[in-house]
Tab-separated table of C-alpha atoms and ligand atoms in Angstrom:
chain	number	residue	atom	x	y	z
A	1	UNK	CA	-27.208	62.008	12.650
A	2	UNK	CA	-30.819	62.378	11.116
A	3	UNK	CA	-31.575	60.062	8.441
A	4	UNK	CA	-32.092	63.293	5.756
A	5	UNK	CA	-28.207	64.019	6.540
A	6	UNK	CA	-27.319	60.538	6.074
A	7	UNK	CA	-29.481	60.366	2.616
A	8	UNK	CA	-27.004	63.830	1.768
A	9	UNK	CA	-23.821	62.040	3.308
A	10	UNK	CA	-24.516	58.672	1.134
A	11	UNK	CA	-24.974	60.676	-1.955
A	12	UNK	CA	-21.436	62.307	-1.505
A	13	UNK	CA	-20.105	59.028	-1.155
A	14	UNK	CA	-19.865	58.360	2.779
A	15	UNK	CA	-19.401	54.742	3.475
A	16	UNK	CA	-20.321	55.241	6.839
A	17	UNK	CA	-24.017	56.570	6.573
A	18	UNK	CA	-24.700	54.627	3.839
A	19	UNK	CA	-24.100	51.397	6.239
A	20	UNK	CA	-26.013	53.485	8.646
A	21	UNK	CA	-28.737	53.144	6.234
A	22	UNK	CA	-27.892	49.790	5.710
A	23	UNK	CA	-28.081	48.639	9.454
A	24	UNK	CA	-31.977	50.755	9.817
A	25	UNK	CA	-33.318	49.535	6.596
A	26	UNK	CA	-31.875	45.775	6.487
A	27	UNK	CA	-34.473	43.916	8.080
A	28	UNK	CA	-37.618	45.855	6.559
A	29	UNK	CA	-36.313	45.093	3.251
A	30	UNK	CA	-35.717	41.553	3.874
A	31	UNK	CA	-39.108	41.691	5.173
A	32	UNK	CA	-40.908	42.173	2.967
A	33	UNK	CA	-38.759	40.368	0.306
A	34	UNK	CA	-39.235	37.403	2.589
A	35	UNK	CA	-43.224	38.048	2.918
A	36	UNK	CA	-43.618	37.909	-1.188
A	37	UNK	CA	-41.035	34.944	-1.750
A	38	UNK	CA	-41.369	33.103	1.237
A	39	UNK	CA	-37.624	31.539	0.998
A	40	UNK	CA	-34.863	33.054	3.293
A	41	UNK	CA	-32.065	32.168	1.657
A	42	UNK	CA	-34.004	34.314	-1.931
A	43	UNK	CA	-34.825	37.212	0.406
A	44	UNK	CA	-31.223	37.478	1.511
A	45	UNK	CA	-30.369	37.338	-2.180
A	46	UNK	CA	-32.868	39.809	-3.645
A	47	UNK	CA	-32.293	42.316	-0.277
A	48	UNK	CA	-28.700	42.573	-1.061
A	49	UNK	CA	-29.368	43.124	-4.342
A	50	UNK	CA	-32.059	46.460	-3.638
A	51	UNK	CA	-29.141	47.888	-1.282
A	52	UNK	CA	-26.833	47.697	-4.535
A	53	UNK	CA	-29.221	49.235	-6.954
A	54	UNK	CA	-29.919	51.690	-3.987
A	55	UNK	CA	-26.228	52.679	-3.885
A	56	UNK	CA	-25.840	53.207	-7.587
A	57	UNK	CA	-29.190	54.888	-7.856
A	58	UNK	CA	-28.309	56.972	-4.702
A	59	UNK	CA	-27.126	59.859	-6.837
A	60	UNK	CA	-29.710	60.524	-8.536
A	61	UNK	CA	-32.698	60.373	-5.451
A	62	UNK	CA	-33.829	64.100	-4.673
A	63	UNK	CA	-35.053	63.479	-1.269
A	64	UNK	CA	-38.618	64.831	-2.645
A	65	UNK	CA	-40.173	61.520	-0.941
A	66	UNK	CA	-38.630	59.565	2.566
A	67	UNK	CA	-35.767	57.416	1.739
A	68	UNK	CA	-37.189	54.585	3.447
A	69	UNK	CA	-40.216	54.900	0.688
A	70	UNK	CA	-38.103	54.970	-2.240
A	71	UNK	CA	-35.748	52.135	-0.656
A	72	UNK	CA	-39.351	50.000	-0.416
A	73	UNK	CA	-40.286	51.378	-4.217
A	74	UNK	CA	-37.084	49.734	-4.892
A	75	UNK	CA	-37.506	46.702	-3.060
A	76	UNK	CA	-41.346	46.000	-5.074
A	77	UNK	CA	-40.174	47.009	-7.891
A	78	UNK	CA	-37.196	44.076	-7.806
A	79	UNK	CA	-39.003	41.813	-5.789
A	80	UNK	CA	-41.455	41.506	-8.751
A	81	UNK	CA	-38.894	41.847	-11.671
A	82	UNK	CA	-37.584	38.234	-9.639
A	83	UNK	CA	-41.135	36.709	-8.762
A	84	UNK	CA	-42.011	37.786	-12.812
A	85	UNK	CA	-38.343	35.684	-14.417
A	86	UNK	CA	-39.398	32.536	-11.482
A	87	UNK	CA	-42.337	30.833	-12.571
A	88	UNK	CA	-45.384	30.404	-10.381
A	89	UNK	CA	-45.168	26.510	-10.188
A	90	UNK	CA	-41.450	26.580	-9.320
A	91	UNK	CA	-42.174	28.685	-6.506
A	92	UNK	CA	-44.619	26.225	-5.278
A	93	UNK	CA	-43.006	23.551	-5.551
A	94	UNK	CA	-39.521	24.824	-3.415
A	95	UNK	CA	-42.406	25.773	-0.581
A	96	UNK	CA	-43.759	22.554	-0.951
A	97	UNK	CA	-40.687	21.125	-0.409
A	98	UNK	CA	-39.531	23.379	2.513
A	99	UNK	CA	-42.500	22.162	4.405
A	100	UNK	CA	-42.215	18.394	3.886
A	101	UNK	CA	-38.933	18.561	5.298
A	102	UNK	CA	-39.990	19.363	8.930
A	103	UNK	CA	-39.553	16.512	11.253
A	104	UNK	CA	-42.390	14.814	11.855
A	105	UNK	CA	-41.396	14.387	15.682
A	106	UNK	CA	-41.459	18.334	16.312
A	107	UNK	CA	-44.917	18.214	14.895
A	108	UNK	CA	-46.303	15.637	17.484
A	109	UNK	CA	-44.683	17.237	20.068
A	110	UNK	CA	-46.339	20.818	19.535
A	111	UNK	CA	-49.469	21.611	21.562
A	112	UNK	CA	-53.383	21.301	19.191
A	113	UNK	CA	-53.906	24.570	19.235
A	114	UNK	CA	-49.982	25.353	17.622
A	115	UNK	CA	-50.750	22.959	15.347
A	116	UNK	CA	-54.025	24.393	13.953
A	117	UNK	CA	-52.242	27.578	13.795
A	118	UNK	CA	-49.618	26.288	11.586
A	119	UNK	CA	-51.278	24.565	9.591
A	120	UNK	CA	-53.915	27.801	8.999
A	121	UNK	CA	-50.540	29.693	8.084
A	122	UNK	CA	-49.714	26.933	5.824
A	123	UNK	CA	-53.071	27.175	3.902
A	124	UNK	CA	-52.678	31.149	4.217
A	125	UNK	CA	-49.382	31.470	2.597
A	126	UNK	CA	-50.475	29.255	-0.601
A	127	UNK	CA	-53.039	30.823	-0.498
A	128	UNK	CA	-51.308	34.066	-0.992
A	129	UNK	CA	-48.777	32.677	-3.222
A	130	UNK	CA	-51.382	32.233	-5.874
A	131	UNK	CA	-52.524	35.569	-6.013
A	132	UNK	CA	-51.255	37.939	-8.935
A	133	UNK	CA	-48.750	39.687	-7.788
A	134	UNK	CA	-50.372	43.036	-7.052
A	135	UNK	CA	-52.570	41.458	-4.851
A	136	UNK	CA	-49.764	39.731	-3.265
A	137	UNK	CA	-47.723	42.916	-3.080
A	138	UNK	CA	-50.529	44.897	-1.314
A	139	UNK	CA	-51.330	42.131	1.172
A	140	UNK	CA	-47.893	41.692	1.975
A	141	UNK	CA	-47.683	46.107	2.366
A	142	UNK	CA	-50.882	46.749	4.136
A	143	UNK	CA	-52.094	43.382	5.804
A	144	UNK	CA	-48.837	41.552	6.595
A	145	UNK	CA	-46.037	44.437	7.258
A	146	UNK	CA	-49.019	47.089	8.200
A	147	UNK	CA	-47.876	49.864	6.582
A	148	UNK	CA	-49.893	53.166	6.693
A	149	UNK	CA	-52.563	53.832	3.323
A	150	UNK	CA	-50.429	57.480	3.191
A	151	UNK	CA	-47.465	55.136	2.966
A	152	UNK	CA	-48.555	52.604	0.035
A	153	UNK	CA	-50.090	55.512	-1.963
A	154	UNK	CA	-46.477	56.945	-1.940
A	155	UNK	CA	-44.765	54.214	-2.670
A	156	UNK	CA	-46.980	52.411	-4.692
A	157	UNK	CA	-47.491	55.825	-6.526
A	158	UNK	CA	-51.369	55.378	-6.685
A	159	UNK	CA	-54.777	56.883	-5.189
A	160	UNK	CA	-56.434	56.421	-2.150
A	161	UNK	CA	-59.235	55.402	-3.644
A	162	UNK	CA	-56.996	52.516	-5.875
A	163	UNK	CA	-55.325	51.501	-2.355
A	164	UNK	CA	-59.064	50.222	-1.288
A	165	UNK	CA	-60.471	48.930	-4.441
A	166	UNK	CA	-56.807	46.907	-5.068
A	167	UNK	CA	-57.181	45.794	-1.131
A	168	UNK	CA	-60.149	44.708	-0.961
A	169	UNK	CA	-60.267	42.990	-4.484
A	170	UNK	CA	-57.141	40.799	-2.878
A	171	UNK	CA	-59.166	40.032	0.442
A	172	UNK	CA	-61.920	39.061	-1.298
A	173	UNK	CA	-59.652	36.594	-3.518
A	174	UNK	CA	-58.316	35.410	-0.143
A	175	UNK	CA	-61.338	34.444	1.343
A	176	UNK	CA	-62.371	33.021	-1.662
A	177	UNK	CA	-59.747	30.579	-2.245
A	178	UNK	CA	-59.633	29.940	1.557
A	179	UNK	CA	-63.648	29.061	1.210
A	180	UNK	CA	-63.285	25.308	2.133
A	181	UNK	CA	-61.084	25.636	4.613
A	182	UNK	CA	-62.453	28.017	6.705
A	183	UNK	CA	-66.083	26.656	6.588
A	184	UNK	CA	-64.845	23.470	8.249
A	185	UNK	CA	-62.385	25.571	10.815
A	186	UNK	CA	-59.381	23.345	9.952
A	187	UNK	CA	-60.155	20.710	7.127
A	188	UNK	CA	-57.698	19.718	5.116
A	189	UNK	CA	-58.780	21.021	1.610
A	190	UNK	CA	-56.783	21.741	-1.589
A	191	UNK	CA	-56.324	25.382	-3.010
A	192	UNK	CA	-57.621	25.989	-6.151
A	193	UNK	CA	-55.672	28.004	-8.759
A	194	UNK	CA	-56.499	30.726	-10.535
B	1	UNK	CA	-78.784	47.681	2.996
B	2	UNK	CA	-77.712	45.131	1.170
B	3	UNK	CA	-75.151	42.544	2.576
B	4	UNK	CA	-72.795	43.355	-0.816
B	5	UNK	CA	-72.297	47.182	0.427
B	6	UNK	CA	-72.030	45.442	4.368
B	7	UNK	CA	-69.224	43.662	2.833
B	8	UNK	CA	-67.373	46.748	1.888
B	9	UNK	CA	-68.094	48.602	5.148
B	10	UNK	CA	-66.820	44.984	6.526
B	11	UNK	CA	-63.634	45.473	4.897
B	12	UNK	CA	-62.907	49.303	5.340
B	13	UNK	CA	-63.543	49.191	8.930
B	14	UNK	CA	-60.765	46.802	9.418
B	15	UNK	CA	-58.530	49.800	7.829
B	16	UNK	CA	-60.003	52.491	10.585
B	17	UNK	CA	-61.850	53.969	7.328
B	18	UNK	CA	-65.637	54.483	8.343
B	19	UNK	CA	-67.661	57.390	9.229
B	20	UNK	CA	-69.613	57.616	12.496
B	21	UNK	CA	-72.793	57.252	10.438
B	22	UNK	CA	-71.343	54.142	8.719
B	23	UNK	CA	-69.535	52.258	11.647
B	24	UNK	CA	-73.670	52.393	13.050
B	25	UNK	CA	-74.877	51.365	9.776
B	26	UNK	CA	-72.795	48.324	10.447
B	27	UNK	CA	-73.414	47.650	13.545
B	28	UNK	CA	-76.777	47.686	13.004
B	29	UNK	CA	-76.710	45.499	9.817
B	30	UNK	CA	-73.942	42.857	11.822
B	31	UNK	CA	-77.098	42.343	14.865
B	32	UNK	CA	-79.647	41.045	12.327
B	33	UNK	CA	-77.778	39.362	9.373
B	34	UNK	CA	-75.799	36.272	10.780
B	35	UNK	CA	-74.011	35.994	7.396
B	36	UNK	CA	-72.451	39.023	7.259
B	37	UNK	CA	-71.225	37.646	10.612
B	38	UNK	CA	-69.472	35.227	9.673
B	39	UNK	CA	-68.200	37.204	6.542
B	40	UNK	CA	-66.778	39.958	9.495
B	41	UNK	CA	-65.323	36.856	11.579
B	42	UNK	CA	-63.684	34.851	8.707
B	43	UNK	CA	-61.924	37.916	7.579
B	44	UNK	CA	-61.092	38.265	11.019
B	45	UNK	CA	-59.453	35.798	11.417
B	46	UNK	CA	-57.927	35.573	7.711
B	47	UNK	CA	-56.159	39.190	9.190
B	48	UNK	CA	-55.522	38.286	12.563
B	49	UNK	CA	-53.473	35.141	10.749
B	50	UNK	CA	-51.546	37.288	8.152
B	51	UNK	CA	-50.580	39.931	11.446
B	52	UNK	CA	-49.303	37.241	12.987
B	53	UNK	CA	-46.753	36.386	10.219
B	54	UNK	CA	-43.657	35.290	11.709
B	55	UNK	CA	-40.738	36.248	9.798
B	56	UNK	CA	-37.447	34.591	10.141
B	57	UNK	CA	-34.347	36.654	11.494
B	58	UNK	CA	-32.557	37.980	8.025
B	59	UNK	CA	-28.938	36.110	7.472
B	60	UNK	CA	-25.962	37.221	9.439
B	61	UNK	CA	-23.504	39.667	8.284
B	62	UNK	CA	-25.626	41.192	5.910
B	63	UNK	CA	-23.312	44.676	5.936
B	64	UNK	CA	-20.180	42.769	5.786
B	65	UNK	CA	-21.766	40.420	2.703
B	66	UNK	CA	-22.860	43.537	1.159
B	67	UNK	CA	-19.407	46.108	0.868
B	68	UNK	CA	-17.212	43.591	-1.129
B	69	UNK	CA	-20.058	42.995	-3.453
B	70	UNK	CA	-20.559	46.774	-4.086
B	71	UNK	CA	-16.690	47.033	-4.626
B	72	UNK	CA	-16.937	44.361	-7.181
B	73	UNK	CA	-20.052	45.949	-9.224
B	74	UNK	CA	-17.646	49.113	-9.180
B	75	UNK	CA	-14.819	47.147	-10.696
B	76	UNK	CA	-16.233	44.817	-13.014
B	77	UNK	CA	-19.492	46.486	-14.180
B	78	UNK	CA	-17.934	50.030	-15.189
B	79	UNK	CA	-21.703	50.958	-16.929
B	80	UNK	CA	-23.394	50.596	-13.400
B	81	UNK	CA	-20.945	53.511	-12.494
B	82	UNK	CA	-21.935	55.370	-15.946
B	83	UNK	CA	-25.411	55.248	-14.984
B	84	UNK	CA	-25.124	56.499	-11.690
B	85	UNK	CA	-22.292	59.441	-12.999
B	86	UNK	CA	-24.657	59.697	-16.043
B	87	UNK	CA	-26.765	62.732	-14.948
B	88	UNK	CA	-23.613	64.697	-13.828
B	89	UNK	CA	-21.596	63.548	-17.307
B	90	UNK	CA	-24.041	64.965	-19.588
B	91	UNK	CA	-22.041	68.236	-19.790
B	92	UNK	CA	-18.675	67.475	-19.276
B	93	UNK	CA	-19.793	64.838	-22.683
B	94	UNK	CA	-20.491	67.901	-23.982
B	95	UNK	CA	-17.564	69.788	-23.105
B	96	UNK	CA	-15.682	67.142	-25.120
B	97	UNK	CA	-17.554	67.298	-28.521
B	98	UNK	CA	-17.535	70.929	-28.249
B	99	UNK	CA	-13.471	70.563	-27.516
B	100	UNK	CA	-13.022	67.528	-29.981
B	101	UNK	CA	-15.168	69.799	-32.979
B	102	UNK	CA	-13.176	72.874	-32.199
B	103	UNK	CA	-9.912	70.763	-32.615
B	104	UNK	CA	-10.904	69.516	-36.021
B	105	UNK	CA	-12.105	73.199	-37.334
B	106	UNK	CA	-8.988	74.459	-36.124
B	107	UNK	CA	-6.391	72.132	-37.473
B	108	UNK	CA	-7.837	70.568	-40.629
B	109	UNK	CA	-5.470	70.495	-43.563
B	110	UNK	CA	-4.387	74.169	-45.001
B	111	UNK	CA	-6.231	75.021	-48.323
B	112	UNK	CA	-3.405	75.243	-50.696
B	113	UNK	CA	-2.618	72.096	-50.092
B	114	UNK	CA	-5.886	71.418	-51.330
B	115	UNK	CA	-5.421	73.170	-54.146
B	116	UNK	CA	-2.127	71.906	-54.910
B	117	UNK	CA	-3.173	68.130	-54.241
B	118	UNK	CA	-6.360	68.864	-56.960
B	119	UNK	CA	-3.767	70.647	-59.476
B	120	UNK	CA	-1.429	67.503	-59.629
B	121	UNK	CA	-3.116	64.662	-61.093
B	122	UNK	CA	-0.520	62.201	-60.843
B	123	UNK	CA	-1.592	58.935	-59.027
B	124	UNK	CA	1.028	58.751	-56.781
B	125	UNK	CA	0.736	62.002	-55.668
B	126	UNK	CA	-3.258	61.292	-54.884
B	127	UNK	CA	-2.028	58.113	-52.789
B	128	UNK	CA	0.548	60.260	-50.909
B	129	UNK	CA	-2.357	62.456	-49.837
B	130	UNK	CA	-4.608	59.678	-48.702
B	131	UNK	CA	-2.053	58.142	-46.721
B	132	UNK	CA	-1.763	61.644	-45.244
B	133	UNK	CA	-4.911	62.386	-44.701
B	134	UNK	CA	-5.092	59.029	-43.428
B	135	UNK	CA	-2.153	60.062	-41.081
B	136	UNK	CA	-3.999	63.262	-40.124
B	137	UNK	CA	-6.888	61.089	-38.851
B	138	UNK	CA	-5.340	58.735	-37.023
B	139	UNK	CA	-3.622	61.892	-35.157
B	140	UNK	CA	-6.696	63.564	-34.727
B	141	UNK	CA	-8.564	60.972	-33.092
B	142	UNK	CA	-5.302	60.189	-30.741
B	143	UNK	CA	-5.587	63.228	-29.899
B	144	UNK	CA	-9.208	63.191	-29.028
B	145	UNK	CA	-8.522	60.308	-27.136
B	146	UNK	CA	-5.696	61.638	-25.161
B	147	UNK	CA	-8.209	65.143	-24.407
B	148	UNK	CA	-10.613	62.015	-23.661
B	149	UNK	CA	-8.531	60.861	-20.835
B	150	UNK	CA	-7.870	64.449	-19.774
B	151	UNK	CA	-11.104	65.332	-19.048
B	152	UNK	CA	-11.861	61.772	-17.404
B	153	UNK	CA	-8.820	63.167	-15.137
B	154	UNK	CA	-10.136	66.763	-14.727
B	155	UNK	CA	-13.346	64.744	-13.619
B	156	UNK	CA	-12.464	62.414	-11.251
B	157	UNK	CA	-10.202	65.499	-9.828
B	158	UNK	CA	-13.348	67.396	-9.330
B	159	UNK	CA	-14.981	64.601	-7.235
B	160	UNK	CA	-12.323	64.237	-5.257
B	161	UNK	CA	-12.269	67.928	-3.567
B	162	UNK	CA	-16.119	67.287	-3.188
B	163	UNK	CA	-15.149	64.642	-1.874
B	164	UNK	CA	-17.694	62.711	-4.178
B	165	UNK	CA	-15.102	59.825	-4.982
B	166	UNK	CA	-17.024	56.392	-4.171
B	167	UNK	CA	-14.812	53.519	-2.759
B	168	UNK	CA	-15.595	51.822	-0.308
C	201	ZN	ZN1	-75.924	40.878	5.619
């Protein structure tokens, strides 16, 4: 079945396209969840949560735009409802955590150049996580899941032209607070905030 | 050019986003100006990293984890079920105050007993009307309630030869 029929089976109540949908559109959504809360176990959470507003909401979606854009309007649109009630530090800190609690034997046994990569993903995903979250939310659309500009204008419901100045306003930030680090290729430096 | 417009080309380029005329503008900017250089690499590699974002595999069962919890929402949240209904209740709502009004024109109290009940002053007689008018309400709005639950049933009978009913 094509996905527009299972959109128009779903919205008559068929359980069996809508977990049709579910099954396609699962891992995107967690996705991208994960990529703007960095915790598993919280992108689980919030992507079961989208596919229940989805299902009540279902009714009422007119197929003007792909259901995979409105599912992902959904998905940003909860993602930051969650990342506005969950303060900034907290955030931190359960990352911060989360990383201390890698062995330190697995560490020593990776290869230099795995470890310089990790650790630059490390920095990277801070880096990121003190962003505001528009920045973060374009990053994580464009940059990280590398979705198409047509796509973010749709679901983002804003201009070309806004797609550019809002992406290149967050990979300037980026760079910026990722200064120190990458002028000594792999010091150890603190992020600033803000 | 300046290296602040380079910066922009920089940036748009990694997007597929520049004219012929401006991909050699760059070019030729990038072989004389070892800053913007570095600027290009660094956000090189700031993109390359991000790209390479490993993400973990999403929980198991995620279907299975999902159905019960929409069955509960339906049960225990009755308003999430409104607002998804709401569009399509609008006019049957209607159809009920329209129903619920004409029941109230048609059998409100006769005028003479009106009349009669103004022509008697006696209290008692007043507080056997208010206890009957009381009655009359109490009727009127177990009645709308009953014409409530008769449309809820015409409704839910509709949905169900669409076909429209939503259990899971
Ligand atoms: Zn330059």
């Amino acid at each position: 079945m094509e996905e527009k029929d299972l959109v128009r089976s779903s919205k008559e109540g068929n359980e069996e396209a809508f977990a049709s949908l579910v099954k396609k559109y699962r891992v995107k959504v967690f996705n991208l969840a994960f990529s703007l809360t960095r915790d598993r176990d919280t992108a689980d959470d919030l992507a079961q949560e989208v596919f229940i507003k989805a299902y009540f909401a279902l009714p009422r979606f007119e197929l003007r735009s792909e259901f995979g854009t409105w599912l992902y309007r959904i998905t940003i649109n909860h993602v930051r409802d969650f990342l506005r009630k969950t303060s900034r530090m907290k955030r931190l800190s359960i990352d911060e955590i989360k990383e201390s609690s890698i062995p330190q034997e697995d560490e020593t046994m990776k290869r230099e150049k795995e470890q310089t990569e990790e650790r630059r993903k490390k920095i990277l995903r801070r880096a990121i996580q003190i962003l505001p979250d528009k920045h973060q939310v374009i990053l994580s659309l464009r940059d990280i899941q590398g979705l198409s500009y047509e796509e973010i204008t749709k679901i983002l419901r804003i201009s070309p032209g806004t797609v550019d100045s809002r992406l290149h306003r967050a990979r300037k930030l980026l760079r910026k607070k990722l200064a120190p680090f990458l002028s000594q290729k792999g010091g150890n430096h603190e992020l600033q905030e803000g | 050019m300046n290296c602040k417009k380079v910066e922009k080309l920089i940036l748009r380029a990694f997007d597929g986003r520049l004219t012929e005329d401006e991909k050699k503008e760059l070019e030729a900017h990038l072989k004389q100006c070892p800053q913007c250089r570095t600027t290009q690499e660094e956000y090189q590699l700031i993109l390359d990293t991000l790209r390479k974002e490993d993400f973990p595999e999403p929980k198991p069962y995620f279907l299975e984890r999902l159905q019960p919890k929409l069955r509960e929402v339906k049960k225990y949240e009755p308003w999430m079920v409104w607002k998804q209904w709401g569009m399509r209740a609008i006019p049957v709502s209607l159809l009920v105050i329209i129903f619920l009004s004409a029941t109230l024109i048609l059998f409100s109290p006769p005028r003479e007993e009106v009349e009669l009940s103004q022509a008697f002053s006696q209290s008692g007689l007043l507080l056997l009307q208010n206890q009957n008018l009381f009655q009359e309400t109490t009727t009127l709005l177990e009645t709308g309630g009953t014409e409530d639950k008769n449309m809820m049933v015409i409704f839910t009978s509709i949905d169900d030869k669409n076909g429209t009913r939503r259990d899971f």
